[in-house]
Short mmCIF file of C-alpha atoms in Angstrom, two decimals:
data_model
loop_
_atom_site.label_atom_id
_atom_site.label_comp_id
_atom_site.label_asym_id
_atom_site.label_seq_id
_atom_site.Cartn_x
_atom_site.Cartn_y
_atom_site.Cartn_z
CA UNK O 19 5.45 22.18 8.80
CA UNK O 20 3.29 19.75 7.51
CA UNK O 21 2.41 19.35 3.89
CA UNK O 22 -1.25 18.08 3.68
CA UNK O 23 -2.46 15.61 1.25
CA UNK O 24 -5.59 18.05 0.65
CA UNK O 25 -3.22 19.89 -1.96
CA UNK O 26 -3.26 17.25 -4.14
CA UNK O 27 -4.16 17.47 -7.62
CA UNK O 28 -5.55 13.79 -7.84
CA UNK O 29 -3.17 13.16 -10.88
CA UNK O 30 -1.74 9.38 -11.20
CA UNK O 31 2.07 9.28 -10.72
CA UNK O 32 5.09 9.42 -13.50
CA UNK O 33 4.22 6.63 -15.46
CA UNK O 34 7.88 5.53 -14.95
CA UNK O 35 7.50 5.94 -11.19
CA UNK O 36 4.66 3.55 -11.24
CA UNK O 37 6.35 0.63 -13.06
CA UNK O 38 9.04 0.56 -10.60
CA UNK O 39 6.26 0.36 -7.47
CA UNK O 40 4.43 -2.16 -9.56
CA UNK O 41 7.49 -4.29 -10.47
CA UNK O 42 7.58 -6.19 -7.08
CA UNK O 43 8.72 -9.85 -7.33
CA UNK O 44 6.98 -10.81 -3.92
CA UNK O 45 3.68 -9.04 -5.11
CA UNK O 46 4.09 -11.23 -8.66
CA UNK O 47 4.43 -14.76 -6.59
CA UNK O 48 1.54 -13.69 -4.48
CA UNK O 49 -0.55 -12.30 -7.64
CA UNK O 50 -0.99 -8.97 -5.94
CA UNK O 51 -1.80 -6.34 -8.41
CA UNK O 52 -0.88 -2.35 -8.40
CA UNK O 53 -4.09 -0.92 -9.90
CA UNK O 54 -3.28 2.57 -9.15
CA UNK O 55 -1.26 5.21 -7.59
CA UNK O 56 -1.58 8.78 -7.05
CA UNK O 57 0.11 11.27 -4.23
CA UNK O 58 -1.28 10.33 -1.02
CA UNK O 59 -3.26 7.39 -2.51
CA UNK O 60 -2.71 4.03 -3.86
CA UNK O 61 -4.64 0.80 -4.59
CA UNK O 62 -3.84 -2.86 -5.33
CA UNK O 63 -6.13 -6.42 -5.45
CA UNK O 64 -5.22 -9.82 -4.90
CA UNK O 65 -7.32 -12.57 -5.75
CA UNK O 66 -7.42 -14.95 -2.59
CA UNK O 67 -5.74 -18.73 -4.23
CA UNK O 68 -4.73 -21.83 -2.60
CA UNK O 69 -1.06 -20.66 -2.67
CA UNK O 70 -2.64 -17.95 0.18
CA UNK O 71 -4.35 -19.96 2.37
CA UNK O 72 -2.86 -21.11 5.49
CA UNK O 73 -3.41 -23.92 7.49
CA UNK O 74 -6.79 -23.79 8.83
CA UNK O 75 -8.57 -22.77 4.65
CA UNK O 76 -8.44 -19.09 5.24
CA UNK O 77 -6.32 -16.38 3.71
CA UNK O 78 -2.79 -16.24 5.21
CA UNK O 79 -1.95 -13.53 7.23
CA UNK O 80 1.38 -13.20 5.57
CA UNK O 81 -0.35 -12.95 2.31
CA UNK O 82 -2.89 -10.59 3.67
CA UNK O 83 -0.31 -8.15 5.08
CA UNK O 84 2.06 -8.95 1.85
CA UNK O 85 -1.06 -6.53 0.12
CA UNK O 86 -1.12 -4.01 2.48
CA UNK O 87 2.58 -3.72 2.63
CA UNK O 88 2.25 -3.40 -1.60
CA UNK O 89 -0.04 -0.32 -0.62
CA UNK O 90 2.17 1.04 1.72
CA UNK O 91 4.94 0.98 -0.24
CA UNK O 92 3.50 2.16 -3.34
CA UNK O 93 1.43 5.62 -1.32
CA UNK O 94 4.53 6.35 0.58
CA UNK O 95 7.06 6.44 -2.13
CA UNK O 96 3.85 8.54 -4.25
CA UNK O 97 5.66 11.91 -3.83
CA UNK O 98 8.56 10.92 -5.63
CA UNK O 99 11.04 10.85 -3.21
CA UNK O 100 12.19 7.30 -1.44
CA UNK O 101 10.11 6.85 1.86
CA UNK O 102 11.45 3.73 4.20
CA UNK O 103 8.83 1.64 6.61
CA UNK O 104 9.49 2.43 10.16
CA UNK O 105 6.37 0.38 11.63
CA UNK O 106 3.28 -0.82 10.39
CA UNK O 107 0.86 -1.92 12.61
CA UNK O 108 -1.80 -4.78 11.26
CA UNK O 109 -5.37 -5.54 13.20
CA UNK O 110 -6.81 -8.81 10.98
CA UNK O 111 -10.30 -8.61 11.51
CA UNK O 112 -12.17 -10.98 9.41
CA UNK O 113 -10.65 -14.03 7.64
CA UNK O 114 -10.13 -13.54 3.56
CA UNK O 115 -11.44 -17.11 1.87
CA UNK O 116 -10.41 -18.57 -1.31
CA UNK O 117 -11.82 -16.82 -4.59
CA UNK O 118 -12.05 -13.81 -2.47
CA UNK O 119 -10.54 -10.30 -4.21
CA UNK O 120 -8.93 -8.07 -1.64
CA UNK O 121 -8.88 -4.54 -2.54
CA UNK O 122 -6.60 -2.69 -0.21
CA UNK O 123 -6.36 1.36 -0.31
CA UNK O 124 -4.28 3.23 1.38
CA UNK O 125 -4.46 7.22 2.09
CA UNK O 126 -2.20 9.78 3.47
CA UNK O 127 -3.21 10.40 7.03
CA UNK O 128 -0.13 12.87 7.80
CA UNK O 129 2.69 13.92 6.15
CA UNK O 130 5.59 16.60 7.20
CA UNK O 131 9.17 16.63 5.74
CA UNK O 132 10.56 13.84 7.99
CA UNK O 133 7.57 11.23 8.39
CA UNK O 134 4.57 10.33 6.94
CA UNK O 135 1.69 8.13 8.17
CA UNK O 136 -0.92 6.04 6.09
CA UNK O 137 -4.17 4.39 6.81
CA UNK O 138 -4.28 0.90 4.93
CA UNK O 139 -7.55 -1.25 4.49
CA UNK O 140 -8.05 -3.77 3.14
CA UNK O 141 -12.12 -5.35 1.75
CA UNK O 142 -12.93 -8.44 0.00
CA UNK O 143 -15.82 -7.74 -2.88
CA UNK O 144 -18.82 -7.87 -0.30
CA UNK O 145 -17.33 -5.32 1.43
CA UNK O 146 -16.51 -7.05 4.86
CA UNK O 147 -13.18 -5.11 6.44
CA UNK O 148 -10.61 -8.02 6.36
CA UNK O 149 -7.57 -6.10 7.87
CA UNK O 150 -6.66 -2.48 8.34
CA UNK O 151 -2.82 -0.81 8.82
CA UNK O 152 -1.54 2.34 10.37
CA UNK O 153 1.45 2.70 9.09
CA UNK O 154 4.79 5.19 9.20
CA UNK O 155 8.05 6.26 6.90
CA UNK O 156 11.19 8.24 7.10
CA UNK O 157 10.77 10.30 4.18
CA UNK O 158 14.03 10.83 2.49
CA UNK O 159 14.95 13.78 0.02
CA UNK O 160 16.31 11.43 -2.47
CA UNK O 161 14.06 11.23 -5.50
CA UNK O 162 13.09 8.47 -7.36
CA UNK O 163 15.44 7.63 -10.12
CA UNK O 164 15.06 5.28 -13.27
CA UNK O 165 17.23 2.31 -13.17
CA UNK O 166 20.40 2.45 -14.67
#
């Protein structure tokens, strides 16, 4: 039976739970920030740099879906318990350019005991819709756990 996000209380995560999602040595090298993460919803920025552009001046896709997959990671694993990616599909839709800041959200489309889906999207400041992600996990029962 599914478990809707709709029950939510809009409370941010353990404190603890959000330092470990945050802590992401990938998201560091790219500069991609965790701004905030709550069940069902999470949020990070990263401010478009030479080190993200690709060949032709605009925003690389690698760096583009690096953010999203920072979002994904950090609303899936929201409940407390270790999700795992199973697919994530990306539709880049307008280019990010340099000094742009990305803001990606993502939101719990579906969740049951088993899976989970999330919509990911991710704007640049004027609001333009520079990619969007559906994406899926195999939610575990194994909870989240501070490092030994």
């Amino acid at each position: 039976m599914a478990d809707p996000a709709s029950h939510d209380d809009g409370a941010d995560v353990d404190p603890a739970l959000f330092t470990r999602l945050a802590d992401d040595p990938l998201a560091g090298l790219l500069g991609i920030e965790l701004e905030q993460v709550r069940p069902g919803y999470a949020r990070a920025a990263m401010t478009v740099g030479p080190q993200q552009l690709n060949a032709v001046g605009t925003a690389h896709g690698g760096a583009t879906m690096a953010l999203l997959d920072v979002v994904h990671a950090a609303v899936s694993n929201s409940h407390g318990t270790v999700a795992v990616a199973q697919d994530v599909h990306t539709e880049f839709l307008a280019p990010g350019r340099l000094g742009d800041r990305l803001v990606a959200e993502g939101t719990e489309v579906h969740r049951s005991s088993r899976t989970a889906v999330y919509r990911i999207d991710a704007r640049a400041q004027d609001g333009r819709l520079v990619a969007t992600a559906l994406a899926r996990v195999f939610r575990t029962e194994r909870p989240w756990e501070s490092p030994a």
